[in-house]
Coordinates of N, CA and C in Angstrom, one line a residue:
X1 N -3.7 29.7 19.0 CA -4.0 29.0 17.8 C -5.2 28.0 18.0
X2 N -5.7 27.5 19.6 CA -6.4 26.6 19.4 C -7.5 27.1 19.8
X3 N -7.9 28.9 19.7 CA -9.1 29.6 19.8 C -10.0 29.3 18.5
X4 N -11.4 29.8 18.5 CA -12.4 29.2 18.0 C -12.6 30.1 16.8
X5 N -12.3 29.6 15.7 CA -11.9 31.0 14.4 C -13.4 31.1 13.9
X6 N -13.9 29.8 14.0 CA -15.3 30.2 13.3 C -16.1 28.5 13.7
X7 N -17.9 28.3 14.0 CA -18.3 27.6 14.2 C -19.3 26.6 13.2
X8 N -19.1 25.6 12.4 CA -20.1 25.5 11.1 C -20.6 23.6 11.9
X9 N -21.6 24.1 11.9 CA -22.9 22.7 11.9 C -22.3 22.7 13.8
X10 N -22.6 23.7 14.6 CA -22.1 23.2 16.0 C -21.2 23.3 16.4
X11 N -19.6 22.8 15.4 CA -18.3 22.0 15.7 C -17.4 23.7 15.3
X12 N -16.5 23.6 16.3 CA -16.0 24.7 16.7 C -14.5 24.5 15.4
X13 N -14.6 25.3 15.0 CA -13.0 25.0 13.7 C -11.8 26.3 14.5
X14 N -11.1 25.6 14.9 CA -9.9 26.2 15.5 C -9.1 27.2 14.2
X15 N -8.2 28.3 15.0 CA -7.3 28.8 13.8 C -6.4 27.8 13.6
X16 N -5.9 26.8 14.3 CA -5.2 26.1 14.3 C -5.3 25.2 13.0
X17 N -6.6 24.4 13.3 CA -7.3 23.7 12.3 C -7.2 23.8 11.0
X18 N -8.1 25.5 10.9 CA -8.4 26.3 9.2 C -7.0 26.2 9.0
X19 N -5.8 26.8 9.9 CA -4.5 26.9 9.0 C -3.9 25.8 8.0
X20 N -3.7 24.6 9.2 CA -3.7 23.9 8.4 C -4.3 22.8 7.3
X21 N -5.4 23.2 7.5 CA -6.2 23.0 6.0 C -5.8 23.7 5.1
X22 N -6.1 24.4 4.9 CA -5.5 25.6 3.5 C -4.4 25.3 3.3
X23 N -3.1 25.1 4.2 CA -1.6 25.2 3.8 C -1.5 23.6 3.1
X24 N -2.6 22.6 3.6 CA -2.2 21.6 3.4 C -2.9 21.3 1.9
X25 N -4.0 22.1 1.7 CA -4.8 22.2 0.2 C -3.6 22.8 -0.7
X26 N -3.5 23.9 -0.6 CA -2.4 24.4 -1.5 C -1.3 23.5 -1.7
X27 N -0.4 22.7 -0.8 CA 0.7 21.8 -1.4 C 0.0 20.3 -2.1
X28 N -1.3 19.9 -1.6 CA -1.5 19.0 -3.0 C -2.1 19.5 -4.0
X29 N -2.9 20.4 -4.3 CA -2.8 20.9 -5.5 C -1.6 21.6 -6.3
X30 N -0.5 22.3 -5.8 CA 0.4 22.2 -6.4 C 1.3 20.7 -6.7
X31 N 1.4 20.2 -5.5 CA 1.7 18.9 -6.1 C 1.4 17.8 -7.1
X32 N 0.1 17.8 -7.2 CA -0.7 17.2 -8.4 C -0.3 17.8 -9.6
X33 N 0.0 18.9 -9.6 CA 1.0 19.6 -11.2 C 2.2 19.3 -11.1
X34 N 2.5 18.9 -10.1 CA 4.7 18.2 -10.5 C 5.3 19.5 -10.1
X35 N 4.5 20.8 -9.3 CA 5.2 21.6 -8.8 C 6.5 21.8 -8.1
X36 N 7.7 22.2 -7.9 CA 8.7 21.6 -6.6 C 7.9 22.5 -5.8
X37 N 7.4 23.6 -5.6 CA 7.2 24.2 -4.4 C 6.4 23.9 -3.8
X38 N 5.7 23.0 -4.0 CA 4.3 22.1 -3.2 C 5.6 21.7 -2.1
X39 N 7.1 21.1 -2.1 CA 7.4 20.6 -0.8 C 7.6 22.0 0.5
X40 N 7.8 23.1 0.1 CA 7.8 24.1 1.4 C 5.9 23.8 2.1
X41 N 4.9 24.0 1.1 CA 3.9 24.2 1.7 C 3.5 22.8 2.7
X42 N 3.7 21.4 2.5 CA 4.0 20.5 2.6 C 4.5 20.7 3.9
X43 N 5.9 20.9 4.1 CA 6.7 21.3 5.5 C 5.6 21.8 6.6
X44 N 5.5 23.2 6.0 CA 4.5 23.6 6.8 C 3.4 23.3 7.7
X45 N 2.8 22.5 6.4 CA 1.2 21.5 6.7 C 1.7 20.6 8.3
X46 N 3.1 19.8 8.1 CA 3.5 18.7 8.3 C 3.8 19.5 10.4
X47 N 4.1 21.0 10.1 CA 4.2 21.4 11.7 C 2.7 21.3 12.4
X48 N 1.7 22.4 11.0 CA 0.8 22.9 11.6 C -0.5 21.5 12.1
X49 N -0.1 20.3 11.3 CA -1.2 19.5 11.5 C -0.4 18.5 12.7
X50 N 0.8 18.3 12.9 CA 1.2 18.0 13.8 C 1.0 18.4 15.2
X51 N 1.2 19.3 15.4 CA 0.5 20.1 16.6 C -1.1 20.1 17.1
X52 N -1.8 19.9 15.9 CA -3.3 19.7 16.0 C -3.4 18.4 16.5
X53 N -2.6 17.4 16.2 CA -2.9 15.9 16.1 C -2.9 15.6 18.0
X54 N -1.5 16.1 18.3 CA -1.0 16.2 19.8 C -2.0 16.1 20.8
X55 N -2.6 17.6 20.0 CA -3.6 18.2 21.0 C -5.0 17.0 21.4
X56 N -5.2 16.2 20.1 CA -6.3 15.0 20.3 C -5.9 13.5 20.4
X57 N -4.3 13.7 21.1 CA -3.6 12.5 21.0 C -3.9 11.4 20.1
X58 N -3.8 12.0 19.0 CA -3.7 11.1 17.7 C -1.9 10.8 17.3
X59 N -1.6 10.0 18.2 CA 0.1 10.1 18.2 C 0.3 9.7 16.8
X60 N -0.2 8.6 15.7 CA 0.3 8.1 14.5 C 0.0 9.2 13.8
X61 N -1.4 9.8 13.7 CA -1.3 11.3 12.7 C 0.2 11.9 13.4
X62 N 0.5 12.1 14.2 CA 1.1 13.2 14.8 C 2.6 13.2 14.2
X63 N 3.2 11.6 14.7 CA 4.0 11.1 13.9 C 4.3 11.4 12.5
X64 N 3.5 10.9 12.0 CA 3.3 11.0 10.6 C 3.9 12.4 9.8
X65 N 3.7 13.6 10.9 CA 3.7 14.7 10.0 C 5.3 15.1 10.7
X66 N 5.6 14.4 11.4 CA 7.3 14.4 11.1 C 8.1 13.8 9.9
X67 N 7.3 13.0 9.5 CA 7.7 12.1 8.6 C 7.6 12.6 7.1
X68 N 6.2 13.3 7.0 CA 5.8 14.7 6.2 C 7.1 15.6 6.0
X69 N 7.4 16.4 6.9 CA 8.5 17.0 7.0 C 9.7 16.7 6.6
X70 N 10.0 15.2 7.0 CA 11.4 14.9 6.3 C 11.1 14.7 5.0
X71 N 10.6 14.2 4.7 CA 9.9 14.0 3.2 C 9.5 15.3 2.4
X72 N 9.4 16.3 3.1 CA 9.3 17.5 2.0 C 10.6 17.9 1.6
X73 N 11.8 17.7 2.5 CA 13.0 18.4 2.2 C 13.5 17.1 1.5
X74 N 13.5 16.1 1.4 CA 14.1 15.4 0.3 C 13.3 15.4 -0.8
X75 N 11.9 16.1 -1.1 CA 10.9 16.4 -1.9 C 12.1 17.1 -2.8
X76 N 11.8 18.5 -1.9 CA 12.2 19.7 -2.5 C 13.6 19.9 -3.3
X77 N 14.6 18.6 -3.0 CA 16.2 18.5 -3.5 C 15.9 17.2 -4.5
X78 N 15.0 16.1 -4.2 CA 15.1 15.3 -5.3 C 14.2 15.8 -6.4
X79 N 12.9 16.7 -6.3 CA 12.3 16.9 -7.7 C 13.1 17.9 -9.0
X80 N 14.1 18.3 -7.8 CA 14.8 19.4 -8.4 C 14.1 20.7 -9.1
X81 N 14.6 21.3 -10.1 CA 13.4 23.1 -10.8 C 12.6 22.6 -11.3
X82 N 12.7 21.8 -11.9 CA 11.4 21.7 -12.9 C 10.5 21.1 -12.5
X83 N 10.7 20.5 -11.3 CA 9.5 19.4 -10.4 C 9.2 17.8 -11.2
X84 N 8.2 17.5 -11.6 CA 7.9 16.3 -12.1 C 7.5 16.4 -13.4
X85 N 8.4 16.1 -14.6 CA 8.0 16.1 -15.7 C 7.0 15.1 -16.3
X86 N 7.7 13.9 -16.2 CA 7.3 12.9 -16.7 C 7.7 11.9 -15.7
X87 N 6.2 11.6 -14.8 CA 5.9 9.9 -13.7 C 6.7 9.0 -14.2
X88 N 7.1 8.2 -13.3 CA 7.6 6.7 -13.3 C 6.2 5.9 -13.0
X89 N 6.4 4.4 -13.3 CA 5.7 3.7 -13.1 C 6.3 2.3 -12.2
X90 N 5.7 2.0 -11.2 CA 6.1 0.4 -10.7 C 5.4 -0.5 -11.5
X91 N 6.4 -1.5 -11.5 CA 6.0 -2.8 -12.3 C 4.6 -3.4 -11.1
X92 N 4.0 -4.2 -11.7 CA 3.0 -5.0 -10.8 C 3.7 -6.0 -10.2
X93 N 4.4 -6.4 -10.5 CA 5.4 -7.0 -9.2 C 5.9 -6.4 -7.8
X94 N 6.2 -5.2 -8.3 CA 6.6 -4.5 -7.2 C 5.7 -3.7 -6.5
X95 N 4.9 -3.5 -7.2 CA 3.8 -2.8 -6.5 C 2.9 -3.9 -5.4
X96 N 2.5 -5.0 -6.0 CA 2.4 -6.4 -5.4 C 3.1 -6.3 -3.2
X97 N 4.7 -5.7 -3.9 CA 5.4 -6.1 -3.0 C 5.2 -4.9 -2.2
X98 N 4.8 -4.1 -2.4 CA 4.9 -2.9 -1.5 C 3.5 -2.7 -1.0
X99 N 2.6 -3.2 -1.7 CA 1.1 -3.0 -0.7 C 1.1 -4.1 0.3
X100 N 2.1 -5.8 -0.2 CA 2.2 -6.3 1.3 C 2.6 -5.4 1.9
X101 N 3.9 -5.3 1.7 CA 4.9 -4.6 2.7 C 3.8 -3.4 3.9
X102 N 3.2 -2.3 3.4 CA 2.3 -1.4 3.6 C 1.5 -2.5 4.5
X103 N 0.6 -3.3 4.6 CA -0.3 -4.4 5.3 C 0.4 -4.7 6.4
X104 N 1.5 -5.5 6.4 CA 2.7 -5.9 7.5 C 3.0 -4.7 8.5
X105 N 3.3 -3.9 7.7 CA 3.8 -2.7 8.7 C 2.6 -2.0 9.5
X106 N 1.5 -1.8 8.9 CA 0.3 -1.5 9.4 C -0.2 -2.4 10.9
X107 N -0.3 -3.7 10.9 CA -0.4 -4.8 11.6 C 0.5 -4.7 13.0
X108 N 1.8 -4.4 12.6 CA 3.1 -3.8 13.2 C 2.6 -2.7 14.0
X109 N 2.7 -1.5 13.4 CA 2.5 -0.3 14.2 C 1.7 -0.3 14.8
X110 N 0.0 -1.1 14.1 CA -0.9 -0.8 15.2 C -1.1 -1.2 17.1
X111 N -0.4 -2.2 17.0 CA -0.4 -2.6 18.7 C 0.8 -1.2 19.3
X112 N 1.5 -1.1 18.7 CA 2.9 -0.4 19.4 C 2.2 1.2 19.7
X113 N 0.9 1.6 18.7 CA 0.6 2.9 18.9 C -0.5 2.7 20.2
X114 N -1.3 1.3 20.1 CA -2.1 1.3 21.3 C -1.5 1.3 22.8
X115 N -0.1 0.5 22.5 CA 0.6 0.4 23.8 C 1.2 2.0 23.9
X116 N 1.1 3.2 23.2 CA 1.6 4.2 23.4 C 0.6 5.5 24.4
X117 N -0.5 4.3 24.3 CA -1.4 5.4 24.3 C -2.7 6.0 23.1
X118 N -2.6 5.5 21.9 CA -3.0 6.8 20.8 C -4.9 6.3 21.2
X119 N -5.2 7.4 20.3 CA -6.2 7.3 20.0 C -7.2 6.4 19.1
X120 N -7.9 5.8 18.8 CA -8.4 5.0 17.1 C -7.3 4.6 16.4
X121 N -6.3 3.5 17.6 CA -5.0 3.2 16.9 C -5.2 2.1 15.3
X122 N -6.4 1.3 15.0 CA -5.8 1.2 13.7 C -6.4 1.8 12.8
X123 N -7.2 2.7 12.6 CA -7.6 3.4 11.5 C -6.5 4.7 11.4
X124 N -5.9 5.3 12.8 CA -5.0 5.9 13.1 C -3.4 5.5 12.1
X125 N -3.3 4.0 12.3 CA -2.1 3.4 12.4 C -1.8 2.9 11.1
X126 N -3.7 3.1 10.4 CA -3.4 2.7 8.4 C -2.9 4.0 7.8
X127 N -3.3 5.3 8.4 CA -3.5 6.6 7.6 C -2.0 7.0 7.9
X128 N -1.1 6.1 9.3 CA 0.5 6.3 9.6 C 0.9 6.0 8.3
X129 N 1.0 4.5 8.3 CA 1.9 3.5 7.4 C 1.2 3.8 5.8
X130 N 0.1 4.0 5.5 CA -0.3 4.6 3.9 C 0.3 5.6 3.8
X131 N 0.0 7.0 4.5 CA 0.8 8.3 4.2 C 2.0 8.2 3.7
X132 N 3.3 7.5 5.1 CA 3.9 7.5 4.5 C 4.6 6.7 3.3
X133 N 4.0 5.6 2.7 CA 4.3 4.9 1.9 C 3.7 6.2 0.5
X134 N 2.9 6.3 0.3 CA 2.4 7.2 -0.5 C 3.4 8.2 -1.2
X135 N 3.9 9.3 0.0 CA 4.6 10.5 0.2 C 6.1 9.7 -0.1
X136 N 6.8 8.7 0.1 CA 7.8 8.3 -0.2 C 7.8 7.7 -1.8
X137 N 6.4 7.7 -2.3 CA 6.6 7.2 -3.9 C 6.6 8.5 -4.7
X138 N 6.1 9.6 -4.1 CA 5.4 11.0 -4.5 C 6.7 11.4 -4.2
X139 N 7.7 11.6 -3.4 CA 8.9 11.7 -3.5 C 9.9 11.3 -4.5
X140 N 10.1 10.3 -4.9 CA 10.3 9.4 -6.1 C 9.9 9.7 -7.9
X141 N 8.6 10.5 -7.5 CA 8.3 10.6 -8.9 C 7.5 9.6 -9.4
X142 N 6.3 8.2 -9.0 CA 6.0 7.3 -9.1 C 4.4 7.4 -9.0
X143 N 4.0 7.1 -10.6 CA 2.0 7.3 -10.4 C 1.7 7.0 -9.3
X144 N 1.8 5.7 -8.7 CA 1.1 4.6 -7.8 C 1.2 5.9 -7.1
X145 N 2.0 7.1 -6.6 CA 1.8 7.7 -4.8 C 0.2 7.6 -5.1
X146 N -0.3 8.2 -6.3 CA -2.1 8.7 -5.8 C -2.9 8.2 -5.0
X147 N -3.0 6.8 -6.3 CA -3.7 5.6 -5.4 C -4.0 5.5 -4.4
X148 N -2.5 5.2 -3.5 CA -2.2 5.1 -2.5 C -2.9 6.0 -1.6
X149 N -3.0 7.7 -2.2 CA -3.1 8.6 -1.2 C -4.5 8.4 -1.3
X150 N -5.6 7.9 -2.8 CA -6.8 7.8 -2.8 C -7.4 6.7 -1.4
X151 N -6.4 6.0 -1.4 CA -7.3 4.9 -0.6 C -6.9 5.7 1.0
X152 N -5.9 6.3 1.1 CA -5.7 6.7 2.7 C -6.6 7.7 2.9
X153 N -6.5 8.8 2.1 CA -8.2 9.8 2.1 C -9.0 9.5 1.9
X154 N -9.3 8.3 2.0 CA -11.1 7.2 2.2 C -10.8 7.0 3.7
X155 N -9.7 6.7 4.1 CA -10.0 6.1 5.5 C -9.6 7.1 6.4
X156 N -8.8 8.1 6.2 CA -9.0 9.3 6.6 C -10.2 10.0 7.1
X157 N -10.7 10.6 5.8 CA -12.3 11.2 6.4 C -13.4 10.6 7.1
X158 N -13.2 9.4 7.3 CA -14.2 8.5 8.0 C -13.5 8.1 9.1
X159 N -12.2 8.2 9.4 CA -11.8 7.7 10.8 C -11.2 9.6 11.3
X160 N -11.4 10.7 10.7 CA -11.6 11.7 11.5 C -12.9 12.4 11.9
X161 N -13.7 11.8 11.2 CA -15.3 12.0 11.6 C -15.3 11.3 12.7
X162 N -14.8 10.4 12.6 CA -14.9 9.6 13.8 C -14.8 10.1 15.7
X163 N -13.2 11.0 15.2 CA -12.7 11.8 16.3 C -13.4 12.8 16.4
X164 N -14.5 13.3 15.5 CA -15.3 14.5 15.7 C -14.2 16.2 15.4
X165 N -13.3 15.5 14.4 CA -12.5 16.6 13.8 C -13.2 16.3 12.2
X166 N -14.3 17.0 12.6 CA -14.9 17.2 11.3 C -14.6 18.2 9.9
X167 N -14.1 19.1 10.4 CA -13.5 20.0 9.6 C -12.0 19.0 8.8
X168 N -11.3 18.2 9.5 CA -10.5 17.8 9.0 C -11.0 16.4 8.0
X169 N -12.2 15.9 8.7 CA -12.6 14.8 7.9 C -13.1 15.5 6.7
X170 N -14.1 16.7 6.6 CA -14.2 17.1 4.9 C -12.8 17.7 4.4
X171 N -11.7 17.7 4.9 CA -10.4 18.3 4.3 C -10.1 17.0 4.0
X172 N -10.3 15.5 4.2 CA -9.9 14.2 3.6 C -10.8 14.4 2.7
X173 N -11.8 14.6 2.6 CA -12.6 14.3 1.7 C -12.1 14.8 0.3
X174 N -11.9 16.2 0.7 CA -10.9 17.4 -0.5 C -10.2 16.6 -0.9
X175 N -9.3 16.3 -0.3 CA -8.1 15.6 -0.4 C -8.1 14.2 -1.7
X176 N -9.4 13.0 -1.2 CA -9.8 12.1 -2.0 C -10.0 12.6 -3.2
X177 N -10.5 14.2 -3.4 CA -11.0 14.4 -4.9 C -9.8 14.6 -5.5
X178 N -8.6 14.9 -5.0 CA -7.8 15.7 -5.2 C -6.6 14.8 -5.4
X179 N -6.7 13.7 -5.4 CA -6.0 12.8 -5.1 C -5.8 11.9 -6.4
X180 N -7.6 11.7 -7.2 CA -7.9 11.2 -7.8 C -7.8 12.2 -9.3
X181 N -7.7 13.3 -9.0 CA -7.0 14.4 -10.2 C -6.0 14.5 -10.3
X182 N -5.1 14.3 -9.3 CA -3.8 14.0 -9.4 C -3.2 13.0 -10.3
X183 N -3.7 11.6 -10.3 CA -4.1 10.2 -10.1 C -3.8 10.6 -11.8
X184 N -4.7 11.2 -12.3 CA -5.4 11.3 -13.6 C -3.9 12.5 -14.3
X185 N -3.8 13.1 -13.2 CA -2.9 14.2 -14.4 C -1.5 13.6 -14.6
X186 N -0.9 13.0 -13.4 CA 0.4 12.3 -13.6 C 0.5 11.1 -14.6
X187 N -1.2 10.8 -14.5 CA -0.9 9.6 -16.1 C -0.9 10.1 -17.1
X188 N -1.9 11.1 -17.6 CA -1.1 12.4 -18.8 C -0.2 12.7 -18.7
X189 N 0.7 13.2 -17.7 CA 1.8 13.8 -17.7 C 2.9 12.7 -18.2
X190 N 3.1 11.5 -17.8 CA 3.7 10.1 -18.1 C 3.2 10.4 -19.4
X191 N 2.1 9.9 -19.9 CA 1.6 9.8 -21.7 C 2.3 10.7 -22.6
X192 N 2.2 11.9 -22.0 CA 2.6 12.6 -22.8 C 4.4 13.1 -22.9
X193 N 4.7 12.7 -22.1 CA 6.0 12.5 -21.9 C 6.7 11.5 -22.8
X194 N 6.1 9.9 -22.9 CA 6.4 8.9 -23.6 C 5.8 9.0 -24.8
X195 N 4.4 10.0 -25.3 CA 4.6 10.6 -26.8 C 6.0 11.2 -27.3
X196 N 6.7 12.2 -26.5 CA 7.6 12.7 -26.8 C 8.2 11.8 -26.8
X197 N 9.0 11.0 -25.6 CA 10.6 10.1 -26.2 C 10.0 9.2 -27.3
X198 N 8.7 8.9 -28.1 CA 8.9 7.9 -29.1 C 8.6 9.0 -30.2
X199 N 8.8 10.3 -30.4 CA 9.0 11.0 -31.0 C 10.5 11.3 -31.7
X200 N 10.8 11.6 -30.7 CA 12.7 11.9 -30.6 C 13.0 10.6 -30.7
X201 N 12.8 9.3 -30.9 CA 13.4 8.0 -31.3 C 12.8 8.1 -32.4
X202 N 11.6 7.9 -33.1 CA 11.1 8.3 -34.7 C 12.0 9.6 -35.1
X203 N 12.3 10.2 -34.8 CA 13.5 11.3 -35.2 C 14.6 11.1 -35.8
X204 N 14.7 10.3 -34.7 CA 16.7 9.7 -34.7 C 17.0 9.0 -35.4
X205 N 15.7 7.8 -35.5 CA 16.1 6.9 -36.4 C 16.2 7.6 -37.9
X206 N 15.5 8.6 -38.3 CA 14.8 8.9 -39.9 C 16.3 9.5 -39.6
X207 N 16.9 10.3 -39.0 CA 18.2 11.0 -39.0 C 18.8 10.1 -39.4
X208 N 19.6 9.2 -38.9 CA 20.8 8.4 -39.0 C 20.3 7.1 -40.3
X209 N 19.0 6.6 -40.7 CA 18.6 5.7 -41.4 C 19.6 6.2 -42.8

């Protein structure tokens, strides 16, 4: 898997690599539609990019996509069939409290990955503690995951250019567009959701008035 599938601008793209690019494209764009089966592709992503990470001792990516993994299977049982109808929203209070929280923990991890060993531990150690804050709101059913995931695929493809996993830094890049469509369809999807219940409450009242 870590033979040389094909070479673009120099940089050698592993099958390892392309696989999990693709598996990992296909679960956010399914995801970005409120799909449940975005969590199997998801799982997948969460082996195949784990194993990549290992290999360039990126231990916080690496981490991370264990964390992916548990998070797909509580994906897959909490979106239940229909997946994500209609987003939730955090108040600005709480949202307030959770991007500290995200900062603190970031600050945290970072020395504990450098004493580990990792590689580019805090650009490493923001894309740890963002992902999974992100993927646990996106679990939940909550607009903010986008955001969240917009700002970690900014620092993503610029701190894996960095490691000269270029192929994976334009898959952040994907990712940022993709992130940001998401971003946009889950707040339609909310809109349009709360057209309906003030529909079915204009309903009920004309019923029972």
């Amino acid at each position: 898997m870590m033979g040389t599938f094909f070479t673009a601008w120099d940089y050698p793209v592993t099958y390892l690599e392309f696989a999990a690019v693709v598996v990992s494209l296909v679960a956010i764009v399914l995801a970005a539609l409120g799909k449940r089966i975005a969590w199997p592709f998801y799982f997948l992503s969460g082996v195949l990019y784990g194993w990549l990470f290992v290999e360039f001792d990126l231990l916080g990516s690496a981490i991370l996509r264990l964390v992916s993994m548990a998070a797909a299977v509580w994906g897959w049982f909490g979106w239940g069939a229909g997946g994500v109808r209609e987003p939730k929203r955090l108040s600005l209070r709480v949202s307030s409290i959770g991007l500290t929280g995200v900062v603190i923990t970031w600050l945290i991890v970072t020395p504990l990955l450098s004493a580990m060993g990792a590689a580019a531990t805090l650009l490493d150690g923001f894309v740890l503690v963002g992902s999974v804050a992100a993927q646990l709101l996106m679990v939940k059913g909550y607009v903010e995951a986008w955001p969240m995931w917009t700002i970690v695929n900014v620092v993503g493809t610029y701190h894996y250019a960095n490691q000269q996993l270029y192929f994976t830094s334009l898959f952040y890049f994907v990712l940022l567009c993709l992130a940001v469509w998401g971003w946009w369809n889950w707040l339609r999807k909310g809109a349009e959701g709360q057209v309906d219940s003030d529909a079915k409450s204009v309903s009920a009242t004309g019923q029972y008035s």
